Amino acid sequence: MHGTVWKKVHILYFGKGWSKSTQWTHPRTGKIKKVAGELPMGWERKIEEKTGKVIFIDHNNKTTTYIDPRLAFAVEEVPTSVSEIRQRFDGSSTALQILHGRALSGKLAIVTGSNVGIGYETAKSLAFHGCTVIMANRNEKSTEEAIAKIAQERPNAGRLLHFRPLDLCSLASCERFAKMIKVQFPHIDYLILNAGVMGMPHTLTEDGLEITFQVNHLSHFHLTLLLSDFLDHTSRVVVLSSESHRFANLKLEGLSEHHLSVSDAKYSSMMAYNNSKLCNVLFARELGKRWQNRGISVFACHPGNLVSTNISRHWWLFRLFFAIVRPFTKSLQQAASTSIFCAVAPELTGLTGIYFNNCFFCEPSQLSQNDQMSEKVWEISEKMIERILQK
């Protein structure tokens, strides 16, 4: 083990009998290892007079090193809470920076809404690092153009990208997509629920539901449960939400299907979006609890404020506003960083149900932390799906 890889951060005491240990942190991956107990026979720890640094002397072989020999037998620590995680990235980090040095060969990711925008950068970044990516989109032509564009930049990455049809306006399409995946692939490592719509006029899907609610929440909810058997303790589910969830107007008392999929008379496109983003956080929280015993990590995240994507395409006022603020917001690579971080960061192993912003833990709204609310939205979502599929 090379001395430049692991960085010793401090001495602490832990465990029964208050035994002494040293903690080491990998500067790139953030993995933590702890060593404990006495030095091996023949080793001595001293302070170097000239530098004041700690050195280790192997009297048997007459060698000296700065590396604690116990590190060879160190045990990797898994964090039990976000308070133990050291922040390595922030809002200026890009998806490719987070993936630097990572080899994802043999991994499979599904990214919804990946032909353009943040989803495109997410799929591209994963493929650049050897991950096979299923681009789950409605528009085949646009997806094939996206794959061709990536292949021009890196041919090997282009060969790892595959289009599979998925229309989130249709629960039946979710069923067909899931059946296709189950036949063709044995395991899913990263399920990234990226697709979303915003600023839509009141529109009903083929299932008779308000489109923003179904695309942003219900179809992703259904798809995740359909793919449940292909996820295990090595898998992660990442739900793209938004800080807009803080401005939702849903209330626990009397919450029903009609509040989630609102009628034309009470419809506000912005509030429909806010409420769907609250559903995303509630879903991630509840799914994390229900799947915790399976070891599957589930995270919700905010990609960035007013990122220039085609999500604003449905209303000219939104397009104008997004264009005005574009110089002051994240690039698409930066916007993809938090979902990539949630999918691959090793320090998140063992954690679940957490909301992230700028590649770090962020406390979501109080309402999104309400267990009764997350259970209620889950229950309503299940009943809506069952009713629709029984037609």
CSV table of C-alpha atoms in Angstrom, one decimal:
chain,number,residue,atom,x,y,z
A,1,MET,CA,0.0,0.0,0.0
A,2,HIS,CA,1.5,3.3,-1.1
A,3,GLY,CA,2.1,6.1,1.3
A,4,THR,CA,0.5,8.7,-0.9
A,5,VAL,CA,-2.9,7.0,-1.0
A,6,TRP,CA,-4.3,6.9,2.5
A,7,LYS,CA,-4.2,10.1,4.6
A,8,LYS,CA,-4.1,9.8,8.4
A,9,VAL,CA,-6.5,12.3,9.9
A,10,HIS,CA,-6.5,11.8,13.7
A,11,ILE,CA,-6.0,9.5,16.7
A,12,LEU,CA,-9.1,8.5,18.6
A,13,TYR,CA,-10.3,5.9,21.1
A,14,PHE,CA,-13.2,3.6,20.5
A,15,GLY,CA,-14.6,0.2,21.3
A,16,LYS,CA,-14.7,-1.8,24.5
A,17,GLY,CA,-11.9,-1.1,26.9
A,18,TRP,CA,-11.2,2.2,25.1
A,19,SER,CA,-8.5,0.7,22.9
A,20,LYS,CA,-6.4,3.2,20.9
A,21,SER,CA,-6.9,3.4,17.1
A,22,THR,CA,-5.9,5.5,14.1
A,23,GLN,CA,-8.3,6.6,11.4
A,24,TRP,CA,-7.2,6.9,7.8
A,25,THR,CA,-9.2,8.5,4.9
A,26,HIS,CA,-8.7,8.0,1.2
A,27,PRO,CA,-8.4,11.5,-0.3
A,28,ARG,CA,-10.3,10.6,-3.5
A,29,THR,CA,-12.9,8.0,-2.6
A,30,GLY,CA,-13.5,9.2,1.0
A,31,LYS,CA,-13.4,5.6,2.3
A,32,ILE,CA,-12.4,5.4,5.9
A,33,LYS,CA,-10.3,2.7,7.5
A,34,LYS,CA,-9.5,2.2,11.1
A,35,VAL,CA,-6.6,0.4,12.7
A,36,ALA,CA,-6.4,-0.7,16.3
A,37,GLY,CA,-4.1,-2.7,18.7
A,38,GLU,CA,-0.4,-2.8,19.2
A,39,LEU,CA,2.2,-2.5,16.5
A,40,PRO,CA,3.5,-5.8,15.0
A,41,MET,CA,6.4,-7.5,16.8
A,42,GLY,CA,9.7,-5.7,16.0
A,43,TRP,CA,8.1,-2.4,15.1
A,44,GLU,CA,8.5,0.9,16.9
A,45,ARG,CA,6.7,4.3,16.6
A,46,LYS,CA,8.9,7.4,16.9
A,47,ILE,CA,8.9,11.1,16.1
A,48,GLU,CA,11.4,12.1,13.5
A,49,GLU,CA,13.6,14.9,14.9
A,50,LYS,CA,14.1,16.9,11.7
A,51,THR,CA,10.5,17.0,10.5
A,52,GLY,CA,8.5,16.2,13.6
A,53,LYS,CA,6.6,13.6,11.7
A,54,VAL,CA,5.6,10.2,13.0
A,55,ILE,CA,7.8,7.4,11.6
A,56,PHE,CA,7.6,3.6,12.0
A,57,ILE,CA,10.8,1.6,12.4
A,58,ASP,CA,10.9,-2.1,11.4
A,59,HIS,CA,13.9,-3.3,13.6
A,60,ASN,CA,13.7,-6.8,12.0
A,61,ASN,CA,14.4,-5.6,8.5
A,62,LYS,CA,16.1,-2.3,9.5
A,63,THR,CA,13.7,-0.1,7.5
A,64,THR,CA,11.8,3.1,8.2
A,65,THR,CA,8.4,4.3,6.8
A,66,TYR,CA,5.8,6.9,7.4
A,67,ILE,CA,3.1,4.4,6.9
A,68,ASP,CA,1.5,2.7,10.0
A,69,PRO,CA,2.1,-1.1,9.4
A,70,ARG,CA,-1.3,-1.8,10.9
A,71,LEU,CA,-3.0,-0.2,7.9
A,72,ALA,CA,-2.4,-3.5,6.0
A,73,PHE,CA,-4.9,-5.1,8.4
A,74,ALA,CA,-7.3,-2.1,8.6
A,75,VAL,CA,-11.1,-2.5,8.6
A,76,GLU,CA,-13.1,-0.3,6.3
A,77,GLU,CA,-15.7,1.7,8.2
A,78,VAL,CA,-19.2,2.1,6.9
A,79,PRO,CA,-20.8,5.4,8.1
A,80,THR,CA,-24.0,5.0,10.2
A,81,SER,CA,-25.1,8.6,9.7
A,82,VAL,CA,-24.5,11.6,7.3
A,83,SER,CA,-22.7,13.4,10.2
A,84,GLU,CA,-19.8,10.9,9.6
A,85,ILE,CA,-19.5,11.8,5.9
A,86,ARG,CA,-16.7,14.2,4.8
A,87,GLN,CA,-17.8,16.6,2.0
A,88,ARG,CA,-15.6,16.1,-1.0
A,89,PHE,CA,-17.7,17.8,-3.7
A,90,ASP,CA,-19.9,20.8,-4.0
A,91,GLY,CA,-22.2,22.8,-6.4
A,92,SER,CA,-19.3,23.5,-8.8
A,93,SER,CA,-18.3,19.8,-9.1
A,94,THR,CA,-19.1,18.0,-12.3
A,95,ALA,CA,-20.3,14.5,-12.9
A,96,LEU,CA,-17.0,13.5,-14.5
A,97,GLN,CA,-15.0,14.9,-11.6
A,98,ILE,CA,-17.0,12.7,-9.3
A,99,LEU,CA,-16.4,9.7,-11.5
A,100,HIS,CA,-12.7,10.4,-11.8
A,101,GLY,CA,-10.7,7.2,-11.4
A,102,ARG,CA,-13.9,5.0,-11.2
A,103,ALA,CA,-14.1,1.9,-13.3
A,104,LEU,CA,-17.8,0.9,-13.8
A,105,SER,CA,-17.3,-2.0,-16.2
A,106,GLY,CA,-19.9,-4.7,-15.6
A,107,LYS,CA,-22.3,-2.2,-14.0
A,108,LEU,CA,-25.8,-1.5,-15.4
A,109,ALA,CA,-27.7,1.8,-15.0
A,110,ILE,CA,-31.1,2.8,-16.1
A,111,VAL,CA,-31.6,6.5,-16.6
A,112,THR,CA,-35.0,7.8,-17.5
A,113,GLY,CA,-35.3,11.0,-19.6
A,114,SER,CA,-31.7,10.6,-20.8
A,115,ASN,CA,-31.8,11.8,-24.4
A,116,VAL,CA,-31.4,15.5,-23.4
A,117,GLY,CA,-30.4,17.7,-20.5
A,118,ILE,CA,-29.3,16.4,-17.2
A,119,GLY,CA,-30.2,12.8,-18.0
A,120,TYR,CA,-28.1,13.0,-21.1
A,121,GLU,CA,-25.0,14.1,-19.1
A,122,THR,CA,-25.7,11.5,-16.5
A,123,ALA,CA,-25.9,8.7,-19.1
A,124,LYS,CA,-22.8,10.0,-21.0
A,125,SER,CA,-20.7,10.3,-17.8
A,126,LEU,CA,-21.5,6.8,-16.7
A,127,ALA,CA,-20.8,5.3,-20.1
A,128,PHE,CA,-17.5,7.2,-20.2
A,129,HIS,CA,-16.5,5.2,-17.2
A,130,GLY,CA,-17.5,1.8,-18.6
A,131,CYS,CA,-21.1,1.5,-17.3
A,132,THR,CA,-23.7,0.0,-19.5
A,133,VAL,CA,-26.6,2.5,-19.6
A,134,ILE,CA,-30.2,1.8,-20.6
A,135,MET,CA,-31.6,5.1,-21.9
A,136,ALA,CA,-35.3,4.8,-21.0
A,137,ASN,CA,-37.0,7.4,-23.2
A,138,ARG,CA,-40.1,8.0,-25.2
A,139,ASN,CA,-38.4,9.4,-28.3
A,140,GLU,CA,-36.3,6.8,-30.1
A,141,LYS,CA,-34.9,9.2,-32.8
A,142,SER,CA,-33.7,11.7,-30.3
A,143,THR,CA,-32.1,9.0,-28.2
A,144,GLU,CA,-30.3,7.5,-31.1
A,145,GLU,CA,-29.0,11.0,-32.0
A,146,ALA,CA,-27.8,11.4,-28.5
A,147,ILE,CA,-26.0,8.0,-28.6
A,148,ALA,CA,-24.4,9.0,-31.9
A,149,LYS,CA,-23.2,12.3,-30.4
A,150,ILE,CA,-21.6,10.5,-27.5
A,151,ALA,CA,-20.0,7.9,-29.8
A,152,GLN,CA,-18.4,10.6,-31.8
A,153,GLU,CA,-16.7,11.8,-28.7
A,154,ARG,CA,-15.8,8.3,-27.3
A,155,PRO,CA,-16.7,5.3,-29.5
A,156,ASN,CA,-16.4,2.8,-26.7
A,157,ALA,CA,-18.9,4.8,-24.6
A,158,GLY,CA,-21.3,4.9,-27.5
A,159,ARG,CA,-21.4,1.1,-27.6
A,160,LEU,CA,-22.5,1.0,-23.9
A,161,LEU,CA,-25.6,3.1,-24.5
A,162,HIS,CA,-28.9,1.4,-25.4
A,163,PHE,CA,-32.3,2.8,-26.1
A,164,ARG,CA,-35.4,1.1,-24.6
A,165,PRO,CA,-38.8,2.7,-25.1
A,166,LEU,CA,-40.5,4.1,-22.0
A,167,ASP,CA,-43.5,6.5,-22.0
A,168,LEU,CA,-44.1,7.8,-18.4
A,169,CYS,CA,-47.5,9.0,-19.5
A,170,SER,CA,-48.5,5.3,-19.5
A,171,LEU,CA,-48.5,2.7,-16.7
A,172,ALA,CA,-48.8,0.0,-19.4
A,173,SER,CA,-45.6,1.3,-21.0
A,174,CYS,CA,-43.9,1.0,-17.6
A,175,GLU,CA,-45.0,-2.6,-17.5
A,176,ARG,CA,-43.7,-3.4,-21.0
A,177,PHE,CA,-40.4,-1.7,-20.2
A,178,ALA,CA,-39.9,-3.7,-17.0
A,179,LYS,CA,-40.7,-7.0,-18.8
A,180,MET,CA,-38.1,-6.1,-21.4
A,181,ILE,CA,-35.4,-5.3,-18.9
A,182,LYS,CA,-36.1,-8.5,-16.9
A,183,VAL,CA,-35.6,-10.7,-20.0
A,184,GLN,CA,-32.5,-8.9,-21.2
A,185,PHE,CA,-30.5,-8.1,-18.0
A,186,PRO,CA,-29.9,-10.0,-14.8
A,187,HIS,CA,-29.3,-7.1,-12.4
A,188,ILE,CA,-29.6,-3.3,-12.0
A,189,ASP,CA,-26.9,-1.4,-10.2
A,190,TYR,CA,-28.2,2.2,-10.6
A,191,LEU,CA,-31.8,3.1,-11.2
A,192,ILE,CA,-31.8,6.9,-11.8
A,193,LEU,CA,-35.3,8.4,-12.0
A,194,ASN,CA,-34.4,11.5,-13.9
A,195,ALA,CA,-37.2,12.3,-16.2
A,196,GLY,CA,-39.6,15.1,-15.5
A,197,VAL,CA,-42.0,17.7,-16.9
A,198,MET,CA,-42.7,21.3,-15.8
A,199,GLY,CA,-45.0,24.1,-16.7
A,200,MET,CA,-47.5,21.9,-18.5
A,201,PRO,CA,-51.0,23.1,-19.3
A,202,HIS,CA,-53.6,20.9,-17.6
A,203,THR,CA,-53.3,17.7,-19.6
A,204,LEU,CA,-54.6,14.2,-18.9
A,205,THR,CA,-52.5,11.1,-19.7
A,206,GLU,CA,-53.9,7.9,-21.4
A,207,ASP,CA,-54.5,6.7,-17.8
A,208,GLY,CA,-56.7,9.8,-17.1
A,209,LEU,CA,-54.2,11.4,-14.6
A,210,GLU,CA,-52.8,14.9,-14.6
A,211,ILE,CA,-49.5,14.6,-16.6
A,212,THR,CA,-47.1,16.3,-14.2
A,213,PHE,CA,-48.1,14.1,-11.3
A,214,GLN,CA,-47.9,10.9,-13.4
A,215,VAL,CA,-44.6,11.6,-15.2
A,216,ASN,CA,-42.8,13.0,-12.3
A,217,HIS,CA,-44.0,10.6,-9.6
A,218,LEU,CA,-46.5,7.9,-10.2
A,219,SER,CA,-44.9,6.2,-13.2
A,220,HIS,CA,-41.5,6.3,-11.6
A,221,PHE,CA,-43.1,4.8,-8.4
A,222,HIS,CA,-44.6,2.0,-10.4
A,223,LEU,CA,-41.5,1.3,-12.5
A,224,THR,CA,-39.3,1.0,-9.4
A,225,LEU,CA,-41.6,-1.5,-7.8
A,226,LEU,CA,-41.8,-3.5,-11.0
A,227,LEU,CA,-38.0,-3.7,-11.1
A,228,SER,CA,-37.7,-4.6,-7.4
A,229,ASP,CA,-36.5,-8.2,-8.0
A,230,PHE,CA,-33.5,-7.0,-10.0
A,231,LEU,CA,-32.2,-4.7,-7.3
A,232,ASP,CA,-30.2,-6.0,-4.3
A,233,HIS,CA,-27.8,-4.7,-1.6
A,234,THR,CA,-25.4,-3.4,-4.2
A,235,SER,CA,-28.0,-1.4,-6.0
A,236,ARG,CA,-29.0,2.3,-5.6
A,237,VAL,CA,-32.1,4.2,-6.5
A,238,VAL,CA,-31.8,7.9,-7.2
A,239,VAL,CA,-34.9,10.0,-7.4
A,240,LEU,CA,-34.4,13.5,-8.9
A,241,SER,CA,-36.5,16.0,-7.0
A,242,SER,CA,-36.2,19.7,-6.6
A,243,GLU,CA,-35.9,22.4,-3.9
A,244,SER,CA,-39.4,23.3,-5.3
A,245,HIS,CA,-40.7,20.6,-3.0
A,246,ARG,CA,-40.5,23.1,-0.2
A,247,PHE,CA,-43.3,25.1,-1.8
A,248,ALA,CA,-45.8,22.3,-2.2
A,249,ASN,CA,-49.3,22.9,-0.8
A,250,LEU,CA,-50.3,19.3,0.0
A,251,LYS,CA,-51.6,18.6,3.4
A,252,LEU,CA,-51.8,15.3,5.3
A,253,GLU,CA,-55.3,15.9,6.6
A,254,GLY,CA,-57.8,14.7,4.0
A,255,LEU,CA,-55.1,13.9,1.4
A,256,SER,CA,-56.6,12.0,-1.5
A,257,GLU,CA,-56.1,11.1,-5.1
A,258,HIS,CA,-57.9,14.3,-6.1
A,259,HIS,CA,-55.2,16.4,-4.4
A,260,LEU,CA,-52.4,14.6,-6.2
A,261,SER,CA,-53.9,14.5,-9.6
A,262,VAL,CA,-55.9,17.8,-9.6
A,263,SER,CA,-58.8,18.8,-11.8
A,264,ASP,CA,-58.6,21.6,-14.4
A,265,ALA,CA,-60.6,24.0,-12.2
A,266,LYS,CA,-58.0,24.0,-9.4
A,267,TYR,CA,-54.9,23.5,-11.6
A,268,SER,CA,-51.7,25.5,-11.3
A,269,SER,CA,-48.8,24.3,-13.4
A,270,MET,CA,-46.2,25.5,-10.9
A,271,MET,CA,-48.0,24.0,-7.9
A,272,ALA,CA,-48.5,20.7,-9.7
A,273,TYR,CA,-44.7,20.6,-10.2
A,274,ASN,CA,-44.0,21.5,-6.6
A,275,ASN,CA,-46.3,18.8,-5.3
A,276,SER,CA,-44.9,16.2,-7.6
A,277,LYS,CA,-41.4,17.1,-6.4
A,278,LEU,CA,-42.6,16.7,-2.8
A,279,CYS,CA,-43.9,13.2,-3.8
A,280,ASN,CA,-40.4,12.4,-5.1
A,281,VAL,CA,-38.8,13.1,-1.7
A,282,LEU,CA,-41.6,11.3,0.2
A,283,PHE,CA,-41.3,8.3,-2.1
A,284,ALA,CA,-37.5,8.1,-1.6
A,285,ARG,CA,-38.0,8.3,2.2
A,286,GLU,CA,-40.6,5.7,2.3
A,287,LEU,CA,-38.9,3.4,-0.2
A,288,GLY,CA,-35.7,3.7,1.8
A,289,LYS,CA,-37.5,2.5,5.0
A,290,ARG,CA,-39.3,-0.4,3.3
A,291,TRP,CA,-36.2,-1.6,1.5
A,292,GLN,CA,-33.7,-1.0,4.3
A,293,ASN,CA,-33.6,-4.6,5.3
A,294,ARG,CA,-32.6,-5.5,1.7
A,295,GLY,CA,-29.6,-3.1,1.9
A,296,ILE,CA,-30.8,-1.1,-1.1
A,297,SER,CA,-29.8,2.6,-0.8
A,298,VAL,CA,-32.5,5.1,-1.9
A,299,PHE,CA,-31.7,8.8,-2.3
A,300,ALA,CA,-33.5,11.9,-3.5
A,301,CYS,CA,-31.6,14.9,-4.8
A,302,HIS,CA,-31.9,18.4,-6.2
A,303,PRO,CA,-29.8,18.9,-9.4
A,304,GLY,CA,-29.7,22.7,-9.3
A,305,ASN,CA,-31.7,25.8,-9.5
A,306,LEU,CA,-33.1,26.8,-13.0
A,307,VAL,CA,-30.7,24.7,-14.9
A,308,SER,CA,-30.9,25.3,-18.6
A,309,THR,CA,-32.7,22.1,-19.9
A,310,ASN,CA,-35.7,21.5,-22.1
A,311,ILE,CA,-37.9,21.1,-19.0
A,312,SER,CA,-39.0,24.7,-19.6
A,313,ARG,CA,-40.1,24.1,-23.2
A,314,HIS,CA,-43.9,24.0,-22.5
A,315,TRP,CA,-44.4,27.7,-21.7
A,316,TRP,CA,-42.8,30.7,-23.3
A,317,LEU,CA,-42.5,32.6,-20.0
A,318,PHE,CA,-40.5,29.8,-18.4
A,319,ARG,CA,-38.3,29.6,-21.4
A,320,LEU,CA,-37.6,33.4,-21.2
A,321,PHE,CA,-36.9,33.2,-17.5
A,322,PHE,CA,-34.6,30.3,-17.8
A,323,ALA,CA,-32.7,32.1,-20.6
A,324,ILE,CA,-32.2,35.2,-18.5
A,325,VAL,CA,-30.7,33.3,-15.5
A,326,ARG,CA,-28.7,30.8,-17.6
A,327,PRO,CA,-25.3,32.6,-17.0
A,328,PHE,CA,-25.8,32.3,-13.3
A,329,THR,CA,-26.8,28.7,-13.0
A,330,LYS,CA,-25.1,25.3,-13.1
A,331,SER,CA,-23.9,23.7,-16.3
A,332,LEU,CA,-25.5,20.4,-17.3
A,333,GLN,CA,-22.4,18.6,-16.2
A,334,GLN,CA,-22.6,20.3,-12.8
A,335,ALA,CA,-26.3,19.6,-12.6
A,336,ALA,CA,-25.7,15.9,-13.2
A,337,SER,CA,-23.1,15.7,-10.4
A,338,THR,CA,-25.4,15.1,-7.4
A,339,SER,CA,-27.4,12.3,-9.0
A,340,ILE,CA,-24.0,10.7,-10.0
A,341,PHE,CA,-22.7,11.2,-6.5
A,342,CYS,CA,-25.8,9.5,-5.0
A,343,ALA,CA,-25.4,6.6,-7.4
A,344,VAL,CA,-21.7,5.8,-7.0
A,345,ALA,CA,-20.2,7.5,-3.9
A,346,PRO,CA,-18.7,4.7,-1.7
A,347,GLU,CA,-19.1,6.7,1.5
A,348,LEU,CA,-22.9,6.4,1.1
A,349,THR,CA,-22.9,2.6,1.4
A,350,GLY,CA,-25.3,1.6,4.2
A,351,LEU,CA,-27.2,4.9,4.1
A,352,THR,CA,-30.7,5.4,2.7
A,353,GLY,CA,-33.7,7.8,2.5
A,354,ILE,CA,-31.5,10.9,2.4
A,355,TYR,CA,-32.0,14.1,0.4
A,356,PHE,CA,-29.0,15.7,-1.3
A,357,ASN,CA,-28.1,19.1,-2.8
A,358,ASN,CA,-24.8,20.1,-4.2
A,359,CYS,CA,-23.4,16.6,-3.6
A,360,PHE,CA,-24.0,16.7,0.1
A,361,PHE,CA,-26.7,16.0,2.6
A,362,CYS,CA,-29.4,18.7,2.8
A,363,GLU,CA,-32.3,18.7,5.2
A,364,PRO,CA,-35.6,18.5,3.2
A,365,SER,CA,-38.8,20.3,4.2
A,366,GLN,CA,-40.5,19.3,7.4
A,367,LEU,CA,-43.5,17.9,5.6
A,368,SER,CA,-41.3,15.6,3.5
A,369,GLN,CA,-39.9,14.2,6.8
A,370,ASN,CA,-43.4,13.3,8.1
A,371,ASP,CA,-43.7,9.5,8.2
A,372,GLN,CA,-47.5,9.6,8.1
A,373,MET,CA,-47.3,11.8,4.9
A,374,SER,CA,-44.9,9.4,3.1
A,375,GLU,CA,-47.0,6.4,4.1
A,376,LYS,CA,-50.2,8.2,2.9
A,377,VAL,CA,-48.8,9.1,-0.5
A,378,TRP,CA,-47.5,5.6,-0.9
A,379,GLU,CA,-50.9,4.1,-0.1
A,380,ILE,CA,-52.7,6.5,-2.5
A,381,SER,CA,-50.2,5.8,-5.2
A,382,GLU,CA,-50.7,2.0,-4.9
A,383,LYS,CA,-54.5,2.4,-5.0
A,384,MET,CA,-54.3,4.6,-8.1
A,385,ILE,CA,-52.1,2.1,-10.0
A,386,GLU,CA,-54.3,-0.8,-9.0
A,387,ARG,CA,-57.5,1.0,-10.1
A,388,ILE,CA,-56.0,2.0,-13.5
A,389,LEU,CA,-54.5,-1.4,-14.3
A,390,GLN,CA,-57.8,-3.2,-13.5
A,391,LYS,CA,-59.7,-1.2,-16.2
